Structure formats: structure tokens, C-alpha cells
Amino acid sequence: EATKFYRQIAVLLASASIDRSCNLMVYGLEETDQQNDRALVKELFEHLSEAPVLSEVARVGKSGGEGSVRPVRVVLRSRETARDSEQYKSVYISPDRSLEERQERRDLVAKLREKRENEPDKVWRIRNGSIVQGET
């Protein structure tokens, strides 16, 4: 049953026409044997004083064994924002990106690191898909 569910998700994600604007990826959320990811995600958002309506919650990727934490894909019914929290400082939330978008982002981050190394006296950030100089 679970394999069928993940296969259906994979087929949906393979479709180029998927609207990912309501998807989030949550990284670093503890993974246990007897877990309820939906409850963990709800708890995270409650702590952030947010109350999004969750459409889907699922771990992504193969289980890597002990010590490995798979990201959680969260599909919201509408776009919401989240704020940083000290309690969840090791949990990161990012948009759900396609394989192409992830590669483009990876390349952009590499260029950002290079700029920061070459010009450490300046502040560089990624904004709207490009590297811009920020204020100090």
C-alpha cells in the first residue's frame, strides 16, 4: 500500500505541469521508527504561529538507515510563510524544486560561494534567481 502511494507520488512529480507553488520541503525533522510526520509538521508550524492546511505530508527518498534523516515534502492547500525559530534551528524549509531547479540552485550557490571567497569585504545574496550585492 505504501509503495503504491510513493509510486503515485513519483508519477505525479515526474509530470512537468505540476504546480509546486504550494509545496515546501522540510529538512532536519527527526525521523523515528514510529512516527507521524503529519503531527510533527503540524507541531512545527504551530510553534511558528502558523496554521496552514496540510494537503499531503510524506518523506522523500529511500531510508538511509540510522542517523539519516530524509526530507519531508509538505503540500499546502494555499501558500503560507514560516518564520525562523530557536527551537527548530536545525530544521530548514525550502520550496519544493524540480530536478532541473535543484541543479540550477546548486550551481547558483556554488557561484555565490566563489563570489564570497573572492570578495569577502562585500555581502552577496541570492535574490530571484540571481546573485546580488547586499547591504552590510
Coordinates of C-alpha atoms in Angstrom, one line a residue:
E1 CA 0.0 0.0 0.0
A2 CA 2.8 2.5 0.9
T3 CA 4.8 1.5 -2.1
K4 CA 1.8 2.2 -4.3
F5 CA 1.4 5.6 -2.7
Y6 CA 5.0 6.5 -3.3
R7 CA 4.8 5.3 -6.9
Q8 CA 1.8 7.5 -7.4
I9 CA 3.7 10.5 -5.9
A10 CA 6.7 9.7 -8.2
V11 CA 4.5 9.7 -11.3
L12 CA 2.9 13.0 -10.2
L13 CA 6.2 14.6 -9.6
A14 CA 7.6 13.4 -13.0
S15 CA 4.9 15.4 -14.7
A16 CA 6.3 18.8 -15.9
S17 CA 3.0 20.5 -15.3
I18 CA 3.0 20.1 -11.6
D19 CA 2.3 23.3 -9.7
R20 CA 4.9 23.3 -6.9
S21 CA 3.9 26.7 -5.6
C22 CA 2.1 25.2 -2.6
N23 CA 4.9 22.7 -1.8
L24 CA 7.5 23.0 0.9
M25 CA 10.5 20.8 1.8
V26 CA 11.3 20.5 5.5
Y27 CA 14.9 19.3 6.2
G28 CA 16.2 18.1 9.5
L29 CA 12.9 17.0 11.1
E30 CA 13.7 14.0 13.2
E31 CA 12.9 10.6 11.7
T32 CA 11.9 7.8 14.1
D33 CA 10.6 4.2 13.5
Q34 CA 7.1 5.0 14.9
Q35 CA 6.5 8.5 13.6
N36 CA 3.6 10.5 12.4
D37 CA 5.1 13.1 10.0
R38 CA 1.9 15.0 9.7
A39 CA 1.8 15.5 13.5
L40 CA 5.5 16.6 13.5
V41 CA 4.9 19.1 10.7
K42 CA 1.8 20.4 12.4
E43 CA 3.7 20.9 15.7
L44 CA 6.5 22.7 13.8
F45 CA 4.0 25.1 12.2
E46 CA 2.2 25.7 15.5
H47 CA 5.5 26.6 17.1
L48 CA 6.0 29.1 14.2
S49 CA 2.5 30.6 15.0
E50 CA 1.3 29.4 11.6
A51 CA -1.7 27.2 10.9
P52 CA -1.6 26.1 7.3
V53 CA -4.0 23.5 6.0
L54 CA -1.9 20.5 5.1
S55 CA -2.9 18.6 2.0
E56 CA -0.1 16.0 2.0
V57 CA 2.9 15.1 4.1
A58 CA 5.4 12.5 3.1
R59 CA 9.1 11.6 3.5
V60 CA 11.1 11.8 0.3
G61 CA 13.8 9.3 -0.8
K62 CA 15.0 6.0 0.5
S63 CA 15.6 5.4 4.1
G64 CA 19.3 5.7 4.7
G65 CA 19.4 3.8 7.9
E66 CA 20.2 5.0 11.4
G67 CA 21.4 8.6 11.6
S68 CA 20.0 9.5 8.2
V69 CA 17.1 12.0 8.1
R70 CA 15.0 12.2 4.9
P71 CA 13.4 15.5 4.0
V72 CA 9.6 15.8 4.3
R73 CA 7.5 17.2 1.4
V74 CA 4.6 19.2 2.6
V75 CA 1.8 20.2 0.2
L76 CA -0.3 23.1 1.4
R77 CA -3.7 23.9 0.3
S78 CA -2.6 27.5 -0.1
R79 CA 0.8 29.4 0.0
E80 CA 2.0 30.2 3.5
T81 CA 5.2 31.5 5.0
A82 CA 7.1 30.3 8.0
R83 CA 9.4 32.2 10.4
D84 CA 12.7 31.1 12.0
S85 CA 12.6 29.7 15.5
E86 CA 15.3 28.9 18.0
Q87 CA 13.8 25.6 18.9
Y88 CA 13.8 24.4 15.2
K89 CA 17.2 26.0 14.3
S90 CA 18.4 22.8 12.6
V91 CA 15.2 22.5 10.6
Y92 CA 15.2 24.2 7.2
I93 CA 12.2 24.9 5.0
S94 CA 12.6 25.5 1.3
P95 CA 10.4 25.4 -1.8
D96 CA 9.9 22.1 -3.5
R97 CA 12.0 22.2 -6.6
S98 CA 12.2 20.0 -9.7
L99 CA 15.4 18.2 -10.5
E100 CA 16.3 21.0 -13.0
E101 CA 15.6 23.7 -10.5
R102 CA 17.6 21.9 -7.8
Q103 CA 20.6 21.7 -10.2
E104 CA 20.3 25.4 -11.2
R105 CA 20.1 26.3 -7.5
R106 CA 23.2 24.2 -6.7
D107 CA 25.1 25.9 -9.5
L108 CA 24.0 29.3 -8.2
V109 CA 25.0 28.6 -4.7
A110 CA 28.5 27.5 -5.9
K111 CA 28.8 30.8 -7.8
L112 CA 27.7 32.6 -4.6
R113 CA 30.4 30.8 -2.5
E114 CA 33.0 31.7 -5.1
K115 CA 32.0 35.4 -5.1
R116 CA 32.1 35.5 -1.3
E117 CA 35.6 34.0 -1.3
N118 CA 36.9 36.4 -4.0
E119 CA 35.2 39.5 -2.5
P120 CA 34.9 38.9 1.3
D121 CA 34.5 42.6 2.0
K122 CA 31.2 42.6 0.2
V123 CA 27.9 41.0 1.1
W124 CA 26.4 38.7 -1.6
R125 CA 22.9 37.1 -1.6
I126 CA 20.7 35.2 -4.0
R127 CA 17.6 37.1 -4.9
N128 CA 15.1 36.0 -7.6
G129 CA 17.4 33.5 -9.2
S130 CA 20.5 35.8 -9.4
I131 CA 23.4 36.9 -7.2
V132 CA 23.1 40.4 -6.0
Q133 CA 25.2 42.6 -3.7
G134 CA 23.5 43.1 -0.4
E135 CA 24.0 45.8 2.3
T136 CA 26.4 45.2 5.1

